[in-house]
Amino acid sequence: MALVYIHMKPSTRDIYYVGIGNSKERAYRNEGRNSHWTRVFEKYGKLVDIISNDISLEEAKEMEKFLIASIGVKNLCNQTLGGEGAFGLKHTEETK
């Protein structure tokens, strides 16, 4: 099962990131984010909103793509149009 979440600037509630994950912890974790996201987070902070929880991965990917398209990728820290990525990837000791 998966979830869809957004990150917003606490002062304005402007959305700056749309993401998917397999646990609520991912929505709150700051590690593993791109440099654009990190700069925005360091300047404004982060308010997390879980948009949808306990849905299939395919539903989460479609919702992520829809939200990114609706908001506009140029207005977000997302680097892609959504619906992709290494969801649930486990790194080997060699790749670490």
Short mmCIF file of N, CA, C and O in Angstrom, two decimals:
data_model
loop_
_atom_site.label_atom_id
_atom_site.label_comp_id
_atom_site.label_asym_id
_atom_site.label_seq_id
_atom_site.Cartn_x
_atom_site.Cartn_y
_atom_site.Cartn_z
N MET A 1 0.84 -1.19 0.00
CA MET A 1 0.00 0.00 0.00
C MET A 1 0.88 1.25 0.00
O MET A 1 2.02 1.21 0.41
N ALA A 2 0.32 2.35 -0.44
CA ALA A 2 1.09 3.58 -0.62
C ALA A 2 0.30 4.78 -0.11
O ALA A 2 -0.87 4.67 0.26
N LEU A 3 0.99 5.93 -0.09
CA LEU A 3 0.35 7.17 0.28
C LEU A 3 0.87 8.30 -0.60
O LEU A 3 1.93 8.19 -1.19
N VAL A 4 0.11 9.37 -0.66
CA VAL A 4 0.48 10.58 -1.39
C VAL A 4 0.51 11.70 -0.38
O VAL A 4 -0.40 11.83 0.45
N TYR A 5 1.56 12.53 -0.44
CA TYR A 5 1.69 13.62 0.52
C TYR A 5 2.20 14.88 -0.19
O TYR A 5 2.72 14.81 -1.31
N ILE A 6 2.01 16.01 0.49
CA ILE A 6 2.55 17.28 -0.02
C ILE A 6 3.33 17.96 1.09
O ILE A 6 3.09 17.74 2.28
N HIS A 7 4.29 18.77 0.68
CA HIS A 7 5.02 19.65 1.59
C HIS A 7 4.64 21.08 1.24
O HIS A 7 4.61 21.45 0.06
N MET A 8 4.34 21.86 2.27
CA MET A 8 3.93 23.25 2.10
C MET A 8 4.80 24.16 2.95
O MET A 8 5.34 23.75 3.97
N LYS A 9 4.87 25.43 2.53
CA LYS A 9 5.50 26.46 3.35
C LYS A 9 4.53 26.77 4.49
O LYS A 9 3.37 27.12 4.24
N PRO A 10 4.96 26.63 5.75
CA PRO A 10 4.04 26.85 6.87
C PRO A 10 3.38 28.23 6.89
O PRO A 10 2.21 28.35 7.23
N SER A 11 4.11 29.26 6.50
CA SER A 11 3.58 30.62 6.61
C SER A 11 2.50 30.93 5.59
O SER A 11 1.58 31.69 5.85
N THR A 12 2.58 30.31 4.41
CA THR A 12 1.64 30.63 3.33
C THR A 12 0.80 29.44 2.87
O THR A 12 -0.15 29.61 2.12
N ARG A 13 1.20 28.25 3.28
CA ARG A 13 0.59 26.99 2.85
C ARG A 13 0.74 26.76 1.34
O ARG A 13 0.01 25.97 0.74
N ASP A 14 1.72 27.45 0.72
CA ASP A 14 2.04 27.19 -0.68
C ASP A 14 2.68 25.81 -0.79
O ASP A 14 3.61 25.49 -0.04
N ILE A 15 2.20 25.00 -1.71
CA ILE A 15 2.75 23.66 -1.91
C ILE A 15 4.05 23.76 -2.68
O ILE A 15 4.12 24.44 -3.70
N TYR A 16 5.09 23.08 -2.17
CA TYR A 16 6.35 23.08 -2.91
C TYR A 16 6.85 21.68 -3.26
O TYR A 16 7.85 21.53 -3.95
N TYR A 17 6.14 20.63 -2.84
CA TYR A 17 6.56 19.28 -3.20
C TYR A 17 5.37 18.33 -3.11
O TYR A 17 4.55 18.42 -2.19
N VAL A 18 5.27 17.42 -4.07
CA VAL A 18 4.28 16.34 -4.06
C VAL A 18 5.06 15.04 -4.10
O VAL A 18 5.96 14.87 -4.92
N GLY A 19 4.73 14.11 -3.19
CA GLY A 19 5.46 12.85 -3.16
C GLY A 19 4.58 11.66 -2.86
O GLY A 19 3.43 11.80 -2.44
N ILE A 20 5.15 10.48 -3.08
CA ILE A 20 4.51 9.22 -2.70
C ILE A 20 5.49 8.44 -1.84
O ILE A 20 6.70 8.66 -1.89
N GLY A 21 4.95 7.56 -1.04
CA GLY A 21 5.79 6.72 -0.20
C GLY A 21 5.03 5.50 0.25
O GLY A 21 3.84 5.36 0.00
N ASN A 22 5.74 4.62 0.94
CA ASN A 22 5.08 3.41 1.44
C ASN A 22 4.87 3.47 2.94
O ASN A 22 4.39 2.52 3.54
N SER A 23 5.22 4.63 3.56
CA SER A 23 4.95 4.83 4.98
C SER A 23 4.86 6.32 5.28
O SER A 23 5.44 7.13 4.56
N LYS A 24 4.15 6.67 6.34
CA LYS A 24 4.02 8.08 6.72
C LYS A 24 5.39 8.67 7.09
O LYS A 24 5.59 9.87 6.93
N GLU A 25 6.30 7.83 7.54
CA GLU A 25 7.63 8.32 7.91
C GLU A 25 8.32 9.01 6.73
O GLU A 25 9.02 10.00 6.91
N ARG A 26 8.11 8.50 5.52
CA ARG A 26 8.75 9.11 4.35
C ARG A 26 8.29 10.55 4.15
O ARG A 26 9.06 11.42 3.79
N ALA A 27 7.04 10.82 4.41
CA ALA A 27 6.50 12.16 4.24
C ALA A 27 7.18 13.16 5.18
O ALA A 27 7.33 14.33 4.84
N TYR A 28 7.62 12.69 6.34
CA TYR A 28 8.22 13.58 7.34
C TYR A 28 9.75 13.60 7.30
O TYR A 28 10.37 14.44 7.91
N ARG A 29 10.36 12.65 6.59
CA ARG A 29 11.81 12.55 6.54
C ARG A 29 12.41 13.59 5.59
O ARG A 29 11.86 13.86 4.53
N ASN A 30 13.53 14.17 5.99
CA ASN A 30 14.20 15.19 5.17
C ASN A 30 15.35 14.61 4.35
O ASN A 30 15.77 15.22 3.39
N GLU A 31 15.84 13.46 4.73
CA GLU A 31 16.96 12.85 4.01
C GLU A 31 16.49 12.34 2.65
O GLU A 31 15.34 11.98 2.47
N GLY A 32 17.43 12.35 1.70
CA GLY A 32 17.14 11.80 0.39
C GLY A 32 16.34 12.73 -0.51
O GLY A 32 15.71 12.27 -1.46
N ARG A 33 16.37 14.01 -0.22
CA ARG A 33 15.65 15.00 -1.03
C ARG A 33 16.63 15.69 -1.97
O ARG A 33 17.83 15.75 -1.71
N ASN A 34 16.13 16.27 -3.05
CA ASN A 34 17.01 16.95 -3.99
C ASN A 34 17.45 18.31 -3.44
O ASN A 34 16.88 18.82 -2.47
N SER A 35 18.46 18.91 -4.06
CA SER A 35 19.03 20.16 -3.55
C SER A 35 18.04 21.32 -3.61
O SER A 35 18.06 22.19 -2.73
N HIS A 36 17.18 21.36 -4.61
CA HIS A 36 16.17 22.42 -4.69
C HIS A 36 15.22 22.31 -3.50
O HIS A 36 14.91 23.30 -2.83
N TRP A 37 14.74 21.09 -3.19
CA TRP A 37 13.87 20.87 -2.04
C TRP A 37 14.57 21.31 -0.76
O TRP A 37 13.97 21.98 0.08
N THR A 38 15.84 20.94 -0.61
CA THR A 38 16.59 21.27 0.60
C THR A 38 16.69 22.78 0.80
O THR A 38 16.51 23.28 1.91
N ARG A 39 16.96 23.52 -0.27
CA ARG A 39 17.05 24.98 -0.16
C ARG A 39 15.71 25.59 0.26
O ARG A 39 15.66 26.48 1.12
N VAL A 40 14.61 25.13 -0.32
CA VAL A 40 13.29 25.64 0.05
C VAL A 40 12.98 25.29 1.50
O VAL A 40 12.52 26.13 2.27
N PHE A 41 13.25 24.06 1.89
CA PHE A 41 13.00 23.62 3.26
C PHE A 41 13.81 24.46 4.26
O PHE A 41 13.28 24.89 5.29
N GLU A 42 15.08 24.68 3.97
CA GLU A 42 15.93 25.45 4.88
C GLU A 42 15.45 26.90 5.02
O GLU A 42 15.59 27.50 6.08
N LYS A 43 14.88 27.44 3.97
CA LYS A 43 14.41 28.83 4.00
C LYS A 43 13.03 28.96 4.66
O LYS A 43 12.78 29.89 5.43
N TYR A 44 12.11 28.02 4.38
CA TYR A 44 10.72 28.17 4.79
C TYR A 44 10.23 27.16 5.83
O TYR A 44 9.21 27.40 6.47
N GLY A 45 10.89 26.02 5.94
CA GLY A 45 10.37 24.96 6.80
C GLY A 45 9.43 24.06 6.02
O GLY A 45 9.38 24.09 4.79
N LYS A 46 8.65 23.26 6.76
CA LYS A 46 7.82 22.25 6.09
C LYS A 46 6.57 21.96 6.91
O LYS A 46 6.63 21.73 8.10
N LEU A 47 5.45 22.00 6.24
CA LEU A 47 4.18 21.54 6.78
C LEU A 47 3.78 20.36 5.91
O LEU A 47 3.76 20.47 4.68
N VAL A 48 3.49 19.22 6.53
CA VAL A 48 3.17 18.00 5.80
C VAL A 48 1.67 17.76 5.83
O VAL A 48 1.02 17.90 6.86
N ASP A 49 1.13 17.37 4.68
CA ASP A 49 -0.28 16.97 4.60
C ASP A 49 -0.34 15.66 3.83
O ASP A 49 0.14 15.58 2.70
N ILE A 50 -0.91 14.64 4.46
CA ILE A 50 -1.13 13.36 3.79
C ILE A 50 -2.41 13.49 2.98
O ILE A 50 -3.49 13.66 3.55
N ILE A 51 -2.30 13.44 1.67
CA ILE A 51 -3.44 13.63 0.78
C ILE A 51 -4.29 12.36 0.70
O ILE A 51 -5.51 12.41 0.75
N SER A 52 -3.62 11.23 0.58
CA SER A 52 -4.32 9.96 0.49
C SER A 52 -3.44 8.87 1.08
O SER A 52 -2.23 8.88 0.88
N ASN A 53 -4.05 7.95 1.81
CA ASN A 53 -3.31 6.92 2.52
C ASN A 53 -3.93 5.56 2.25
O ASN A 53 -5.13 5.46 1.97
N ASP A 54 -3.09 4.53 2.29
CA ASP A 54 -3.56 3.15 2.17
C ASP A 54 -4.23 2.90 0.82
O ASP A 54 -5.32 2.33 0.73
N ILE A 55 -3.56 3.37 -0.25
CA ILE A 55 -4.04 3.14 -1.61
C ILE A 55 -2.99 2.32 -2.35
O ILE A 55 -1.86 2.17 -1.88
N SER A 56 -3.34 1.81 -3.49
CA SER A 56 -2.39 1.01 -4.27
C SER A 56 -1.28 1.91 -4.82
O SER A 56 -1.46 3.13 -4.94
N LEU A 57 -0.17 1.31 -5.15
CA LEU A 57 0.95 2.06 -5.73
C LEU A 57 0.53 2.72 -7.04
O LEU A 57 0.88 3.87 -7.29
N GLU A 58 -0.22 2.02 -7.85
CA GLU A 58 -0.66 2.60 -9.13
C GLU A 58 -1.56 3.81 -8.91
O GLU A 58 -1.44 4.82 -9.61
N GLU A 59 -2.47 3.73 -7.93
CA GLU A 59 -3.32 4.87 -7.61
C GLU A 59 -2.48 6.05 -7.11
O GLU A 59 -2.73 7.20 -7.48
N ALA A 60 -1.47 5.76 -6.28
CA ALA A 60 -0.59 6.81 -5.76
C ALA A 60 0.17 7.49 -6.89
O ALA A 60 0.29 8.72 -6.92
N LYS A 61 0.69 6.70 -7.81
CA LYS A 61 1.43 7.27 -8.94
C LYS A 61 0.53 8.16 -9.79
O LYS A 61 0.94 9.25 -10.20
N GLU A 62 -0.69 7.72 -10.05
CA GLU A 62 -1.62 8.52 -10.86
C GLU A 62 -2.00 9.81 -10.12
O GLU A 62 -2.07 10.87 -10.74
N MET A 63 -2.23 9.73 -8.82
CA MET A 63 -2.57 10.92 -8.05
C MET A 63 -1.39 11.89 -8.01
O MET A 63 -1.58 13.10 -8.14
N GLU A 64 -0.18 11.37 -7.85
CA GLU A 64 1.00 12.22 -7.85
C GLU A 64 1.12 12.96 -9.18
O GLU A 64 1.34 14.17 -9.22
N LYS A 65 0.97 12.24 -10.29
CA LYS A 65 1.04 12.87 -11.61
C LYS A 65 -0.03 13.94 -11.77
O LYS A 65 0.24 15.03 -12.28
N PHE A 66 -1.24 13.64 -11.32
CA PHE A 66 -2.34 14.60 -11.43
C PHE A 66 -2.04 15.87 -10.62
O PHE A 66 -2.24 16.99 -11.12
N LEU A 67 -1.60 15.71 -9.39
CA LEU A 67 -1.32 16.88 -8.54
C LEU A 67 -0.18 17.72 -9.11
O LEU A 67 -0.27 18.95 -9.13
N ILE A 68 0.88 17.07 -9.57
CA ILE A 68 2.00 17.82 -10.15
C ILE A 68 1.54 18.59 -11.39
O ILE A 68 1.88 19.75 -11.57
N ALA A 69 0.75 17.94 -12.24
CA ALA A 69 0.24 18.61 -13.44
C ALA A 69 -0.68 19.77 -13.07
O ALA A 69 -0.64 20.83 -13.71
N SER A 70 -1.50 19.59 -12.04
CA SER A 70 -2.45 20.63 -11.63
C SER A 70 -1.74 21.85 -11.05
O SER A 70 -2.11 22.99 -11.33
N ILE A 71 -0.72 21.60 -10.25
CA ILE A 71 0.03 22.69 -9.61
C ILE A 71 1.03 23.30 -10.58
O ILE A 71 1.26 24.50 -10.56
N GLY A 72 1.62 22.46 -11.41
CA GLY A 72 2.64 22.89 -12.35
C GLY A 72 4.02 22.57 -11.81
O GLY A 72 4.41 23.06 -10.76
N VAL A 73 4.74 21.72 -12.51
CA VAL A 73 6.04 21.28 -12.04
C VAL A 73 7.00 22.45 -11.85
O VAL A 73 7.86 22.41 -10.97
N LYS A 74 6.83 23.53 -12.62
CA LYS A 74 7.71 24.69 -12.47
C LYS A 74 7.50 25.40 -11.13
O LYS A 74 8.35 26.16 -10.69
N ASN A 75 6.36 25.14 -10.47
CA ASN A 75 6.07 25.74 -9.17
C ASN A 75 6.48 24.85 -8.00
O ASN A 75 6.23 25.19 -6.85
N LEU A 76 7.08 23.70 -8.31
CA LEU A 76 7.42 22.70 -7.30
C LEU A 76 8.91 22.38 -7.30
O LEU A 76 9.63 22.74 -8.22
N CYS A 77 9.33 21.67 -6.27
CA CYS A 77 10.70 21.17 -6.19
C CYS A 77 10.83 19.80 -6.86
O CYS A 77 11.93 19.26 -6.95
N ASN A 78 9.73 19.22 -7.29
CA ASN A 78 9.78 17.94 -7.98
C ASN A 78 10.60 18.07 -9.25
O ASN A 78 10.50 19.06 -9.96
N GLN A 79 11.40 17.05 -9.53
CA GLN A 79 12.27 17.06 -10.70
C GLN A 79 11.65 16.34 -11.90
O GLN A 79 12.19 16.39 -12.99
N THR A 80 10.55 15.65 -11.66
CA THR A 80 9.88 14.92 -12.75
C THR A 80 8.38 15.22 -12.69
O THR A 80 7.91 15.89 -11.77
N LEU A 81 7.65 14.68 -13.62
CA LEU A 81 6.21 14.85 -13.67
C LEU A 81 5.47 13.84 -12.81
O LEU A 81 4.24 13.81 -12.79
N GLY A 82 6.22 13.01 -12.07
CA GLY A 82 5.62 12.07 -11.14
C GLY A 82 5.35 10.71 -11.72
O GLY A 82 5.50 10.48 -12.92
N GLY A 83 4.96 9.79 -10.82
CA GLY A 83 4.59 8.44 -11.24
C GLY A 83 5.77 7.54 -11.55
O GLY A 83 5.62 6.52 -12.19
N GLU A 84 6.94 7.92 -11.07
CA GLU A 84 8.14 7.10 -11.33
C GLU A 84 8.99 7.06 -10.07
O GLU A 84 8.56 7.45 -9.01
N GLY A 85 10.21 6.63 -10.21
CA GLY A 85 11.11 6.58 -9.07
C GLY A 85 11.32 5.17 -8.58
O GLY A 85 10.65 4.23 -9.01
N ALA A 86 12.22 5.04 -7.65
CA ALA A 86 12.60 3.73 -7.11
C ALA A 86 11.84 3.48 -5.81
O ALA A 86 12.39 3.48 -4.73
N PHE A 87 10.57 3.27 -5.92
CA PHE A 87 9.69 3.08 -4.78
C PHE A 87 10.03 1.77 -4.07
O PHE A 87 9.97 0.71 -4.68
N GLY A 88 10.41 1.85 -2.80
CA GLY A 88 10.72 0.65 -2.03
C GLY A 88 12.05 0.03 -2.35
O GLY A 88 12.32 -1.11 -2.00
N LEU A 89 12.94 0.75 -3.03
CA LEU A 89 14.24 0.23 -3.41
C LEU A 89 15.09 -0.08 -2.19
O LEU A 89 15.17 0.71 -1.26
N LYS A 90 15.71 -1.24 -2.18
CA LYS A 90 16.65 -1.64 -1.13
C LYS A 90 18.04 -1.66 -1.74
O LYS A 90 18.31 -2.41 -2.65
N HIS A 91 18.94 -0.79 -1.24
CA HIS A 91 20.30 -0.73 -1.74
C HIS A 91 21.11 -1.91 -1.20
O HIS A 91 20.98 -2.29 -0.04
N THR A 92 21.95 -2.46 -2.05
CA THR A 92 22.86 -3.51 -1.61
C THR A 92 24.03 -2.87 -0.88
O THR A 92 24.26 -1.66 -0.98
N GLU A 93 24.78 -3.66 -0.16
CA GLU A 93 25.97 -3.13 0.53
C GLU A 93 26.95 -2.54 -0.47
O GLU A 93 27.59 -1.54 -0.20
N GLU A 94 27.06 -3.15 -1.65
CA GLU A 94 27.97 -2.67 -2.67
C GLU A 94 27.58 -1.27 -3.17
O GLU A 94 28.44 -0.41 -3.33
N THR A 95 26.27 -1.03 -3.40
CA THR A 95 25.85 0.29 -3.89
C THR A 95 25.90 1.35 -2.80
O THR A 95 26.00 2.53 -3.09
N LYS A 96 25.81 0.95 -1.53
CA LYS A 96 25.93 1.91 -0.43
C LYS A 96 27.33 2.45 -0.38
O LYS A 96 27.61 3.52 -0.04
#
